[in-house]
Amino acid sequence: MRWTKAFIPTLKEDPSDAEITSHKLMIRSGMIRKLTGGVYTFLPLGLKVVKKVEAIVREEMNRIGGQETLMPILHPAELWKESGRWDIYGEELLRPIDRQKREYALGPTHEEVVTDLTRKEVRSYRELPLILYQIQTKFRDEIRPRFGVIRAREFMMKDAYSFHEDADSLMKVYADMKEAYSRIFSRCGLNFVIVEADSGAIGGDITHEFTVLAKSGEAEILSCDCGYAASSDRAGTGTEESPSEAERPMTKAHTPGKRSVEEVTLFLGVPSRRLIKTLIVKSQDKICAFLIPGDREMSEAKGRRVLGGMPFEMAAPEEVFKVTGGPMGYSGPVGLRGVRIVADNRVRNMKNIVVGANEEDYHFVDANPGRDFAIGEYADIAVAREGDRCPRCEKKLKSFRGIEVGQIFELGTKYSTSMGAKFLDREGKEKPFIMGCYGIGITRTVAAVIEQSHDSDGIIWPPSLAPYQVLILVVNMNEPEAVNIAESIYEELVGKGFDVLLDDRDERPGNKFKDADLIGIPVRITVGAKTLSEKKVEVRHRRTGAVEMVDRDKLPSVLNKFLSG
Ligand code: ATP
Ligand code: MG
């Protein structure tokens, strides 16, 4: 491709709405353009990289027996009602209505559609295991789309679904997937970890996330030297030892206008871990109280698990008043009746603590669980953090940030049971399929590669994903000899099957060099005065900046060696 014919609209300045490097560089290098919030057009250069990731994913999915399909993005609401997710998926599910007033969902994931397919088409254990996958546009109405294609509303995903006659078969394919995913992300040049994760709205119990280490990542991972790694929404927080102090009598303290943990603890002169916050939440019209140590955050994922997978939201002030008799900000467990109370495990060993008094401007001091208030249930509902004990070996967990690029789930029979998807087993009995599902964010992976592989000048593509393998840069288009040499190298390399971009623009050399670094092609061949005199070409490696002079006739073999290694 000649740059003068190519559509590569590079920019010198960072776009003002981009917060992280990959987003800035994808815009500046002319890979993507924003259409509207969280919705992007992939321009030719960007799409070439997407296609490379797709090709790797296809190869690895086919290698483990996956078969490619393509399912619709428009899903009839009935399917989502059958699985029960119409009500629990929440506002991320965009729900268009057609001219007949029929309701639909724009597919954020395809368990319903694929389960509907197999319940109609697969009859016998002989047809199992079955692994279907697709690479397709997904839509999720994310509350906060950001970071370009990392958290978009419309994005490309590879989603795979497996169907099995028994748990052994699922376990085997799950292990194959785990390996395939590791190969995919390694081939993309990524440095990643496999973490124990939360299954969110998808369901199932065993699940792993593939997370690319990056400072800009939204996911917090806690890991231990013993090999344990889990998302902060999943990792056990352990318990703290009970302080050895004696229980003091409970008193009521006047805390005028003090509502937040910070205000109350500052006012009373106690550390925030000496307070229990009482969160009054609502899920499916039921009110529940979560008790969390004041220095901890409530984990949405863990809370959801306690509520049987149902989402929840903070109760409104009038609902809080109805159950506690007091205003918001002063809720507490003392005297609280008629609601489910779930306390974080750590509350069990807390002593002499501050809690809201369910009365405006008052808190109780030196309250003690068991003595002053009863707790129905204990559960792990707080977000884990650095320094918590590893649930495997008790050492202290360390925290780091990452970008989740893929996730795999053992679903079991969650969807096949709710949707009546059955097959005949070896004894001729009807049984629900045992299922797994496996996703990779294709477009997010592209951005994650850039997050890990760039410098202050631009992107550094690993050869496996580069939009072009080689860039030939003619320093001065007004030197006919140089142009001729560049043209002949271009023809030769294209003839030998290399994917080459020839920068034949009549631009200032400085701009051409800047653009070359920005778009990050692994190898740059510079054709200028030096080339004319020496019969050698100047080859520069984007990653290391190393420059070597290569004999013209050795060029293809030198390039092959570099690009394959
Ligand atoms: P997240 O926790 O980041 O919202 P998720 O757990 O909801 O992601 P999955 O349902 O596991 O995502 O989807 C599979 C993959 O799709 C994810 O691992 C991620 O790579 C990608 N993905 C999910 N949401 C988005 C999004 N909004 N934009 C781009 N890619 C996404
Ligand atoms: Mg996920």
Coordinates of C-alpha atoms and ligand atoms in Angstrom, one line a residue:
M1 CA 0.0 0.0 0.0
R2 CA 1.2 3.5 -0.9
W3 CA 0.6 6.0 1.9
T4 CA -0.6 8.6 -0.7
K5 CA -3.5 6.2 -1.5
A6 CA -4.1 5.0 2.0
F7 CA -6.6 6.5 4.4
I8 CA -4.4 7.0 7.5
P9 CA -5.5 10.3 9.1
T10 CA -2.8 10.8 11.7
L11 CA -2.9 13.6 14.3
K12 CA -0.1 15.5 15.9
E13 CA -2.0 16.4 19.1
D14 CA -3.7 14.1 21.7
P15 CA -7.5 14.2 21.5
S16 CA -8.8 16.2 24.5
D17 CA -11.3 13.5 25.6
A18 CA -8.7 10.7 25.8
E19 CA -7.5 9.8 29.3
I20 CA -5.2 6.8 28.6
T21 CA -2.4 6.1 26.2
S22 CA -4.0 3.4 24.1
H23 CA -7.0 5.6 23.5
K24 CA -4.8 8.6 22.5
L25 CA -2.6 6.5 20.3
M26 CA -5.5 4.8 18.5
I27 CA -7.0 8.1 17.6
R28 CA -3.7 9.8 16.7
S29 CA -2.5 6.9 14.5
G30 CA -5.7 6.9 12.6
M31 CA -6.9 3.5 13.8
I32 CA -10.3 4.6 15.1
R33 CA -12.7 7.5 15.2
K34 CA -15.6 8.1 17.6
L35 CA -19.1 8.2 16.3
T36 CA -20.9 8.8 19.6
G37 CA -20.2 7.9 23.2
G38 CA -18.6 4.4 23.4
V39 CA -19.2 3.8 19.7
Y40 CA -16.3 3.8 17.2
T41 CA -15.5 3.4 13.5
F42 CA -12.5 1.2 12.8
L43 CA -10.5 2.9 10.0
P44 CA -8.3 0.7 7.7
L45 CA -5.2 0.7 9.9
G46 CA -7.2 -0.2 13.0
L47 CA -9.3 -2.9 11.2
K48 CA -6.1 -4.6 10.0
V49 CA -5.0 -5.1 13.5
V50 CA -8.4 -6.3 14.6
K51 CA -8.3 -8.9 11.8
K52 CA -5.0 -10.1 12.9
V53 CA -6.3 -10.7 16.5
E54 CA -9.3 -12.4 15.0
A55 CA -7.2 -14.7 12.9
I56 CA -5.2 -15.8 15.9
V57 CA -8.4 -16.4 17.9
R58 CA -9.9 -18.4 15.0
E59 CA -6.8 -20.6 14.7
E60 CA -6.8 -21.4 18.4
M61 CA -10.5 -22.0 18.6
N62 CA -10.5 -24.3 15.6
R63 CA -7.5 -26.1 17.0
I64 CA -9.5 -27.2 20.1
G65 CA -12.5 -28.2 18.0
G66 CA -14.5 -25.0 18.0
Q67 CA -16.8 -24.4 15.0
E68 CA -17.4 -20.9 13.8
T69 CA -21.0 -19.6 13.6
L70 CA -22.6 -16.2 13.4
M71 CA -25.6 -15.4 15.5
P72 CA -27.9 -12.4 15.3
I73 CA -27.4 -9.2 17.4
L74 CA -31.2 -8.7 17.7
H75 CA -32.7 -11.1 20.2
P76 CA -36.4 -11.6 20.9
A77 CA -37.2 -10.6 24.5
E78 CA -38.9 -13.9 25.1
L79 CA -35.6 -15.7 25.2
W80 CA -34.3 -13.4 27.8
K81 CA -37.5 -13.8 29.8
E82 CA -37.1 -17.6 29.6
S83 CA -33.6 -17.5 31.1
G84 CA -34.8 -14.9 33.7
R85 CA -32.1 -12.4 32.6
W86 CA -34.6 -9.9 31.1
D87 CA -35.3 -8.8 34.7
I88 CA -31.8 -9.1 36.2
Y89 CA -29.4 -7.9 33.5
G90 CA -30.3 -4.3 34.2
E91 CA -29.8 -1.2 32.1
E92 CA -26.7 -2.5 30.2
L93 CA -29.2 -4.4 28.1
L94 CA -30.5 -2.1 25.4
R95 CA -34.1 -3.0 24.5
P96 CA -35.3 -1.8 21.1
I97 CA -39.0 -2.1 20.2
D98 CA -40.1 -2.8 16.6
R99 CA -43.1 -1.4 14.7
Q100 CA -45.4 -4.2 16.0
K101 CA -44.4 -3.1 19.5
R102 CA -42.4 -6.3 20.1
E103 CA -39.6 -6.1 22.5
Y104 CA -36.0 -7.1 21.7
A105 CA -32.6 -7.1 23.3
L106 CA -29.4 -6.1 21.5
G107 CA -27.1 -9.0 22.3
P108 CA -24.5 -8.2 25.1
T109 CA -23.7 -12.0 25.1
H110 CA -25.4 -15.0 23.5
E111 CA -26.1 -17.7 26.1
E112 CA -29.9 -17.5 25.4
V113 CA -29.6 -17.5 21.6
V114 CA -27.1 -20.4 21.5
T115 CA -29.1 -22.4 24.0
D116 CA -32.2 -21.9 21.9
L117 CA -30.3 -23.2 18.9
T118 CA -29.1 -26.4 20.6
R119 CA -32.4 -27.2 22.3
K120 CA -34.0 -27.3 18.8
E121 CA -31.1 -29.0 16.9
V122 CA -29.2 -31.3 19.2
R123 CA -30.9 -34.5 20.3
S124 CA -28.3 -37.0 21.4
Y125 CA -25.2 -37.4 23.5
R126 CA -23.6 -38.6 20.3
E127 CA -23.5 -35.0 19.0
L128 CA -21.6 -33.9 22.1
P129 CA -19.4 -32.2 23.1
L130 CA -20.3 -29.3 20.8
I131 CA -18.2 -26.2 20.8
L132 CA -19.6 -23.2 18.8
Y133 CA -18.0 -19.8 18.6
Q134 CA -18.5 -16.5 16.8
I135 CA -16.7 -13.2 16.4
Q136 CA -19.4 -10.6 16.4
T137 CA -20.5 -7.1 17.5
K138 CA -21.8 -6.9 21.0
F139 CA -23.8 -4.1 22.5
R140 CA -23.7 -3.1 26.2
D141 CA -25.2 0.2 27.4
E142 CA -22.3 0.7 29.8
I143 CA -23.0 3.3 32.4
R144 CA -19.6 4.9 31.8
P145 CA -18.1 4.2 28.5
R146 CA -14.5 5.3 28.5
F147 CA -10.9 4.6 27.5
G148 CA -11.9 4.3 23.8
V149 CA -12.5 0.8 22.8
I150 CA -11.6 -0.6 26.2
R151 CA -15.0 0.1 27.7
A152 CA -17.1 0.8 24.7
R153 CA -20.9 0.3 24.2
E154 CA -20.5 -1.4 20.9
F155 CA -17.5 -3.7 20.6
M156 CA -16.2 -6.9 19.0
M157 CA -16.2 -10.1 21.1
K158 CA -15.3 -13.7 20.4
D159 CA -17.8 -15.7 22.3
A160 CA -17.8 -19.5 22.5
Y161 CA -20.2 -21.9 24.1
S162 CA -19.7 -25.6 24.8
F163 CA -22.4 -28.3 25.4
H164 CA -21.6 -31.5 27.2
E165 CA -23.2 -34.7 28.4
D166 CA -21.3 -34.7 31.8
A167 CA -19.1 -32.6 34.0
D168 CA -16.0 -34.4 33.0
S169 CA -16.4 -33.4 29.4
L170 CA -17.0 -29.8 30.5
M171 CA -13.9 -29.9 32.6
K172 CA -11.8 -31.1 29.7
V173 CA -13.0 -28.4 27.3
Y174 CA -12.6 -25.8 30.0
A175 CA -9.0 -26.8 30.4
D176 CA -8.5 -26.7 26.6
M177 CA -10.0 -23.2 26.5
K178 CA -7.7 -22.1 29.3
E179 CA -4.8 -23.2 27.3
A180 CA -6.1 -21.8 24.0
Y181 CA -6.6 -18.4 25.7
S182 CA -3.1 -18.5 27.1
R183 CA -1.8 -19.2 23.6
I184 CA -3.9 -16.4 22.1
F185 CA -2.7 -13.8 24.5
S186 CA 0.9 -14.9 24.3
R187 CA 0.7 -14.8 20.5
C188 CA -0.6 -11.2 20.9
G189 CA 2.6 -10.4 22.8
L190 CA 0.7 -9.8 26.0
N191 CA 1.9 -10.1 29.6
F192 CA -1.1 -11.5 31.4
V193 CA -2.3 -13.4 34.5
I194 CA -5.1 -15.8 35.0
V195 CA -7.2 -14.9 37.9
E196 CA -10.0 -16.5 39.9
A197 CA -13.0 -14.2 39.2
D198 CA -16.6 -13.5 39.9
S199 CA -19.2 -14.8 37.6
G200 CA -21.3 -11.6 37.6
A201 CA -24.6 -11.9 35.7
I202 CA -23.5 -14.9 33.7
G203 CA -23.9 -17.4 36.5
G204 CA -21.9 -20.5 37.2
D205 CA -19.3 -21.0 39.8
I206 CA -15.9 -21.7 38.3
T207 CA -14.6 -18.9 36.3
H208 CA -11.2 -17.3 35.4
E209 CA -10.3 -14.0 33.9
F210 CA -7.4 -13.3 31.7
T211 CA -6.0 -10.0 32.8
V212 CA -3.3 -7.9 31.1
L213 CA -1.1 -6.1 33.6
A214 CA -1.4 -2.3 33.0
K215 CA -1.4 0.7 35.4
S216 CA -4.4 2.1 33.6
G217 CA -6.5 -1.0 34.1
E218 CA -9.9 -0.8 35.8
A219 CA -9.6 -4.2 37.3
E220 CA -7.9 -4.7 40.7
I221 CA -6.2 -8.0 41.1
L222 CA -4.9 -9.4 44.3
S223 CA -2.2 -12.0 44.0
C224 CA 0.1 -14.0 46.3
D225 CA 3.5 -15.4 45.9
C226 CA 1.9 -18.9 46.2
G227 CA 0.3 -18.4 42.7
Y228 CA -3.1 -17.4 43.9
A229 CA -4.6 -14.5 42.0
A230 CA -8.2 -13.2 42.2
S231 CA -10.1 -10.1 41.4
S232 CA -10.8 -7.8 44.4
D233 CA -14.4 -8.6 43.9
R234 CA -13.7 -12.3 44.4
A235 CA -10.7 -12.6 46.7
G236 CA -11.5 -13.7 50.2
T237 CA -10.8 -10.9 52.7
G238 CA -10.2 -13.3 55.6
T239 CA -11.0 -12.2 59.1
E240 CA -9.1 -10.2 61.6
E241 CA -8.3 -11.4 65.0
S242 CA -10.6 -10.2 67.8
P243 CA -9.1 -7.4 69.8
S244 CA -8.3 -8.6 73.3
E245 CA -10.0 -5.7 75.0
A246 CA -13.1 -6.1 77.3
E247 CA -16.6 -5.2 76.0
R248 CA -17.6 -1.8 77.3
P249 CA -21.1 -0.7 78.0
M250 CA -22.9 0.8 75.0
T251 CA -23.6 4.6 75.1
K252 CA -25.5 6.9 72.8
A253 CA -23.5 9.8 71.3
H254 CA -24.7 13.1 69.9
T255 CA -23.2 13.4 66.4
P256 CA -25.0 16.4 64.9
G257 CA -24.9 16.5 61.1
K258 CA -22.3 13.8 60.9
R259 CA -23.3 11.1 58.5
S260 CA -20.4 9.8 56.5
V261 CA -17.8 7.4 58.0
E262 CA -15.2 10.1 57.8
E263 CA -17.3 12.8 59.5
V264 CA -18.5 10.5 62.3
T265 CA -15.1 8.9 63.1
L266 CA -13.3 12.2 63.0
F267 CA -15.9 13.7 65.3
L268 CA -15.7 10.8 67.7
G269 CA -12.0 10.5 67.5
V270 CA -12.0 6.7 66.5
P271 CA -10.4 5.0 63.5
S272 CA -12.8 4.1 60.7
R273 CA -12.3 0.4 61.3
R274 CA -14.0 1.0 64.6
L275 CA -17.3 1.8 62.8
I276 CA -19.8 -0.4 61.0
K277 CA -21.6 1.1 58.2
T278 CA -25.1 -0.1 57.6
L279 CA -26.1 -0.1 54.0
I280 CA -29.8 -0.4 53.4
V281 CA -30.3 -1.8 50.0
K282 CA -33.2 -2.9 47.8
S283 CA -33.3 -5.9 45.6
Q284 CA -36.4 -7.0 43.8
D285 CA -38.6 -4.9 46.2
K286 CA -37.0 -6.5 49.2
I287 CA -35.0 -4.5 51.7
C288 CA -31.7 -5.9 53.1
A289 CA -29.1 -4.4 55.4
F290 CA -25.4 -5.0 54.7
L291 CA -23.0 -4.4 57.5
I292 CA -19.5 -3.5 56.5
P293 CA -16.5 -2.4 58.5
G294 CA -16.1 1.4 58.1
D295 CA -12.7 1.1 56.4
R296 CA -13.9 -1.3 53.7
E297 CA -15.9 -1.0 50.6
M298 CA -19.0 -3.1 49.9
S299 CA -18.4 -5.5 46.9
E300 CA -21.2 -5.3 44.5
A301 CA -20.3 -8.7 43.1
K302 CA -20.2 -10.4 46.5
G303 CA -23.4 -8.7 47.6
R304 CA -25.1 -9.9 44.5
R305 CA -24.0 -13.4 45.2
V306 CA -25.5 -13.3 48.6
L307 CA -28.8 -12.1 47.0
G308 CA -28.9 -15.1 44.7
G309 CA -27.4 -13.3 41.8
M310 CA -29.9 -10.5 41.9
P311 CA -28.7 -6.9 41.4
F312 CA -29.4 -4.4 44.2
E313 CA -29.4 -0.6 44.7
M314 CA -29.3 1.7 47.6
A315 CA -32.8 2.1 49.2
A316 CA -34.5 5.5 48.9
P317 CA -34.7 7.8 52.0
E318 CA -38.4 7.0 52.6
E319 CA -37.6 3.3 52.4
V320 CA -34.8 3.7 54.8
F321 CA -37.1 5.6 57.2
K322 CA -39.7 2.9 56.9
V323 CA -37.4 0.1 58.0
T324 CA -35.1 1.9 60.5
G325 CA -37.3 4.7 61.7
G326 CA -34.5 7.1 61.1
P327 CA -33.0 9.2 58.3
M328 CA -30.3 8.1 55.8
G329 CA -26.8 8.3 57.2
Y330 CA -27.8 7.2 60.7
S331 CA -28.8 3.6 60.0
G332 CA -27.5 0.9 62.3
P333 CA -28.3 -2.7 63.4
V334 CA -29.4 -2.0 67.0
G335 CA -33.1 -2.6 67.2
L336 CA -33.4 -3.2 63.5
R337 CA -36.1 -5.8 62.8
G338 CA -38.1 -7.2 59.9
V339 CA -35.2 -7.1 57.4
R340 CA -32.5 -9.5 56.4
I341 CA -29.2 -8.5 58.0
V342 CA -26.0 -9.7 56.4
A343 CA -22.7 -8.8 58.0
D344 CA -19.3 -9.0 56.5
N345 CA -17.2 -11.8 58.1
R346 CA -14.9 -9.2 59.6
V347 CA -17.8 -7.8 61.7
R348 CA -17.8 -11.0 63.7
N349 CA -14.6 -10.1 65.6
M350 CA -15.2 -6.4 65.9
K351 CA -15.6 -5.0 69.4
N352 CA -16.7 -1.7 70.9
I353 CA -17.8 -0.2 67.7
V354 CA -19.7 2.8 66.4
V355 CA -23.0 2.2 64.6
G356 CA -25.8 4.5 63.5
A357 CA -28.7 4.8 66.1
N358 CA -31.5 5.0 63.6
E359 CA -32.2 8.5 64.8
E360 CA -31.2 11.8 63.4
D361 CA -27.9 13.1 64.8
Y362 CA -27.1 10.1 67.0
H363 CA -24.8 7.1 66.9
F364 CA -24.1 4.3 69.4
V365 CA -20.6 4.0 70.7
D366 CA -19.1 0.7 72.1
A367 CA -21.8 -1.5 70.5
N368 CA -21.0 -5.2 70.3
P369 CA -22.4 -7.7 67.9
G370 CA -24.3 -10.5 69.7
R371 CA -24.7 -8.4 72.8
D372 CA -26.4 -5.3 71.5
F373 CA -27.7 -6.5 68.2
A374 CA -28.2 -9.8 66.5
I375 CA -26.8 -10.8 63.1
G376 CA -28.7 -13.3 61.0
E377 CA -25.9 -14.1 58.6
Y378 CA -22.3 -13.6 58.0
A379 CA -20.8 -13.5 54.5
D380 CA -17.7 -12.3 52.7
I381 CA -19.2 -9.1 51.2
A382 CA -16.4 -6.5 51.3
V383 CA -13.9 -5.7 48.6
A384 CA -10.5 -7.4 49.3
R385 CA -7.4 -5.3 49.4
E386 CA -3.7 -5.4 49.6
G387 CA -2.5 -6.8 52.9
D388 CA -5.5 -9.2 53.3
R389 CA -4.5 -12.8 54.0
C390 CA -4.2 -15.2 51.0
P391 CA -7.1 -17.7 51.4
R392 CA -4.7 -20.5 50.3
C393 CA -1.5 -19.8 52.3
E394 CA -2.3 -16.9 54.7
K395 CA 0.5 -14.8 53.3
K396 CA -0.3 -11.1 52.6
L397 CA -1.9 -10.4 49.2
K398 CA -0.4 -7.8 46.9
S399 CA -2.5 -5.6 44.6
F400 CA -2.0 -4.7 41.0
R401 CA -4.1 -3.3 38.2
G402 CA -5.1 -4.9 34.9
I403 CA -7.3 -4.9 31.9
E404 CA -9.6 -8.0 31.7
V405 CA -9.3 -9.2 28.1
G406 CA -11.1 -12.6 28.4
Q407 CA -13.1 -14.7 30.8
I408 CA -14.2 -18.3 30.8
F409 CA -17.0 -19.8 32.8
E410 CA -18.3 -23.3 33.8
L411 CA -22.0 -22.6 33.5
G412 CA -23.3 -26.0 34.4
T413 CA -27.1 -26.3 33.7
K414 CA -28.1 -22.8 34.5
Y415 CA -29.3 -21.9 31.0
S416 CA -30.3 -25.4 29.8
T417 CA -32.5 -25.9 32.8
S418 CA -34.3 -22.6 32.7
M419 CA -34.7 -22.8 28.9
G420 CA -35.5 -26.6 28.8
A421 CA -32.5 -27.5 26.5
K422 CA -32.2 -31.3 26.8
F423 CA -30.6 -34.3 25.1
L424 CA -30.9 -38.0 25.3
D425 CA -28.1 -39.6 27.3
R426 CA -26.6 -43.1 26.9
E427 CA -29.5 -44.7 28.8
G428 CA -32.0 -42.9 26.6
K429 CA -33.0 -40.5 29.4
E430 CA -33.5 -36.8 28.9
K431 CA -31.0 -34.5 30.6
P432 CA -30.2 -30.8 30.4
F433 CA -27.0 -29.9 28.6
I434 CA -24.0 -29.1 30.8
M435 CA -22.5 -25.8 29.4
G436 CA -19.5 -23.6 29.4
C437 CA -19.0 -20.1 27.9
Y438 CA -15.9 -18.3 27.0
G439 CA -15.4 -14.7 25.9
I440 CA -12.6 -12.5 24.5
G441 CA -12.8 -8.8 23.9
I442 CA -11.2 -8.6 20.5
T443 CA -11.2 -4.8 20.3
R444 CA -10.3 -4.4 23.9
T445 CA -7.3 -6.8 23.3
V446 CA -6.0 -4.5 20.6
A447 CA -6.1 -1.5 23.0
A448 CA -4.5 -3.6 25.8
V449 CA -1.6 -4.5 23.5
I450 CA -1.0 -0.8 23.0
E451 CA -1.2 -0.1 26.7
Q452 CA 1.6 -2.6 27.2
S453 CA 3.6 -1.8 24.1
H454 CA 4.4 1.8 23.3
D455 CA 6.9 4.6 24.0
S456 CA 6.6 8.4 24.1
D457 CA 6.7 8.4 20.2
G458 CA 3.9 6.0 19.6
I459 CA 2.8 2.4 19.3
I460 CA 5.2 -0.5 19.1
W461 CA 3.4 -3.4 17.4
P462 CA 4.5 -6.9 18.0
P463 CA 5.1 -8.4 14.5
S464 CA 2.1 -10.8 15.0
L465 CA -0.4 -7.9 15.1
A466 CA 1.2 -5.1 13.1
P467 CA -1.0 -3.6 10.5
Y468 CA 1.9 -3.7 8.1
Q469 CA 5.1 -5.6 8.6
V470 CA 7.4 -3.2 6.9
L471 CA 7.4 0.6 6.3
I472 CA 9.5 2.0 3.5
L473 CA 10.1 5.7 4.1
V474 CA 11.4 7.8 1.2
V475 CA 13.1 10.8 2.9
N476 CA 12.8 13.2 0.0
M477 CA 10.3 12.5 -2.8
N478 CA 12.2 15.1 -5.0
E479 CA 15.1 12.8 -5.4
P480 CA 14.2 10.6 -8.4
E481 CA 16.9 8.1 -7.7
A482 CA 15.7 7.5 -4.1
V483 CA 12.1 7.1 -5.3
N484 CA 13.2 4.5 -7.9
I485 CA 15.1 2.5 -5.3
A486 CA 12.2 2.7 -2.8
E487 CA 9.8 1.6 -5.6
S488 CA 12.0 -1.4 -6.5
I489 CA 12.4 -2.5 -2.9
Y490 CA 8.6 -2.1 -2.5
E491 CA 7.8 -4.2 -5.6
E492 CA 10.3 -6.9 -4.5
L493 CA 9.0 -7.2 -1.0
V494 CA 5.4 -7.2 -2.0
G495 CA 6.2 -9.8 -4.6
K496 CA 7.7 -12.0 -1.8
G497 CA 4.5 -11.7 0.2
F498 CA 5.4 -9.0 2.7
D499 CA 2.8 -6.6 3.8
V500 CA 4.4 -3.2 3.1
L501 CA 3.5 0.4 3.5
L502 CA 5.4 2.8 1.2
D503 CA 5.5 6.3 2.6
D504 CA 5.6 8.2 -0.7
R505 CA 4.1 11.4 0.6
D506 CA 5.7 14.6 -0.4
E507 CA 6.0 15.7 3.3
R508 CA 8.7 17.2 5.5
P509 CA 11.0 14.3 6.6
G510 CA 10.4 15.2 10.2
N511 CA 6.7 14.5 9.9
K512 CA 7.3 11.3 8.1
F513 CA 9.6 10.0 10.8
K514 CA 7.1 11.1 13.5
D515 CA 4.3 9.3 11.8
A516 CA 6.4 6.2 11.3
D517 CA 7.0 6.0 15.0
L518 CA 3.4 6.8 15.8
I519 CA 1.9 4.0 13.8
G520 CA 4.5 1.6 15.1
I521 CA 5.3 -0.7 12.1
P522 CA 8.0 -3.1 13.4
V523 CA 10.6 -2.4 10.7
R524 CA 11.3 0.8 8.9
I525 CA 13.4 0.9 5.8
T526 CA 14.7 4.4 5.2
V527 CA 15.6 5.4 1.7
G528 CA 17.8 8.5 1.6
A529 CA 21.2 9.7 0.7
K530 CA 22.9 6.9 2.5
T531 CA 21.1 4.2 0.6
L532 CA 22.1 5.8 -2.7
S533 CA 25.8 5.7 -2.0
E534 CA 26.2 2.4 -0.2
K535 CA 24.0 -0.2 -2.1
K536 CA 22.8 -1.1 1.3
V537 CA 19.5 -0.2 2.9
E538 CA 19.0 1.2 6.4
V539 CA 16.7 -1.0 8.5
R540 CA 15.5 0.3 11.8
H541 CA 13.7 -1.7 14.4
R542 CA 10.8 0.2 16.0
R543 CA 11.1 -1.6 19.4
T544 CA 14.8 -1.2 20.1
G545 CA 15.6 1.7 17.8
A546 CA 18.5 -0.3 16.5
V547 CA 19.6 0.6 13.0
E548 CA 21.5 -1.8 10.7
M549 CA 22.7 -1.5 7.2
V550 CA 21.5 -4.5 5.2
D551 CA 22.7 -5.7 1.8
R552 CA 19.8 -5.3 -0.7
D553 CA 19.9 -9.0 -1.7
K554 CA 19.8 -10.2 1.9
L555 CA 16.8 -8.0 2.8
P556 CA 14.0 -10.6 2.5
S557 CA 15.8 -13.1 4.7
V558 CA 16.8 -10.6 7.3
L559 CA 13.2 -9.4 7.5
N560 CA 11.7 -12.9 7.6
K561 CA 14.0 -13.7 10.5
F562 CA 13.1 -10.6 12.4
L563 CA 9.4 -10.8 11.8
S564 CA 9.0 -14.4 12.7
G565 CA 11.1 -14.2 15.9
Ligands
ATP1 P1 -16.0 -5.9 32.5 O1 -15.9 -6.5 33.9 O2 -14.7 -5.3 32.0 O3 -17.2 -5.0 32.3 P2 -17.3 -8.3 31.7 O4 -16.8 -9.2 32.8 O5 -18.6 -7.7 31.8 O6 -16.2 -7.1 31.5 P3 -17.6 -10.5 29.9 O7 -19.0 -10.6 30.0 O8 -16.7 -11.5 30.6 O9 -17.1 -9.0 30.3 O10 -17.2 -10.4 28.3 C1 -16.1 -11.0 27.7 C2 -15.0 -10.0 27.3 O11 -15.6 -9.0 26.5 C3 -14.4 -9.3 28.4 O12 -13.3 -10.1 29.0 C4 -13.8 -8.1 27.7 O13 -12.6 -8.4 27.1 C5 -14.8 -7.8 26.7 N1 -15.7 -6.7 27.1 C6 -16.7 -6.7 28.0 N2 -17.2 -5.5 28.1 C7 -16.6 -4.7 27.2 C8 -16.8 -3.3 26.8 N3 -17.7 -2.6 27.3 N4 -16.0 -2.8 25.8 C9 -15.1 -3.6 25.2 N5 -14.9 -4.9 25.6 C10 -15.6 -5.4 26.5
MG2 MG -15.8 -10.7 32.6

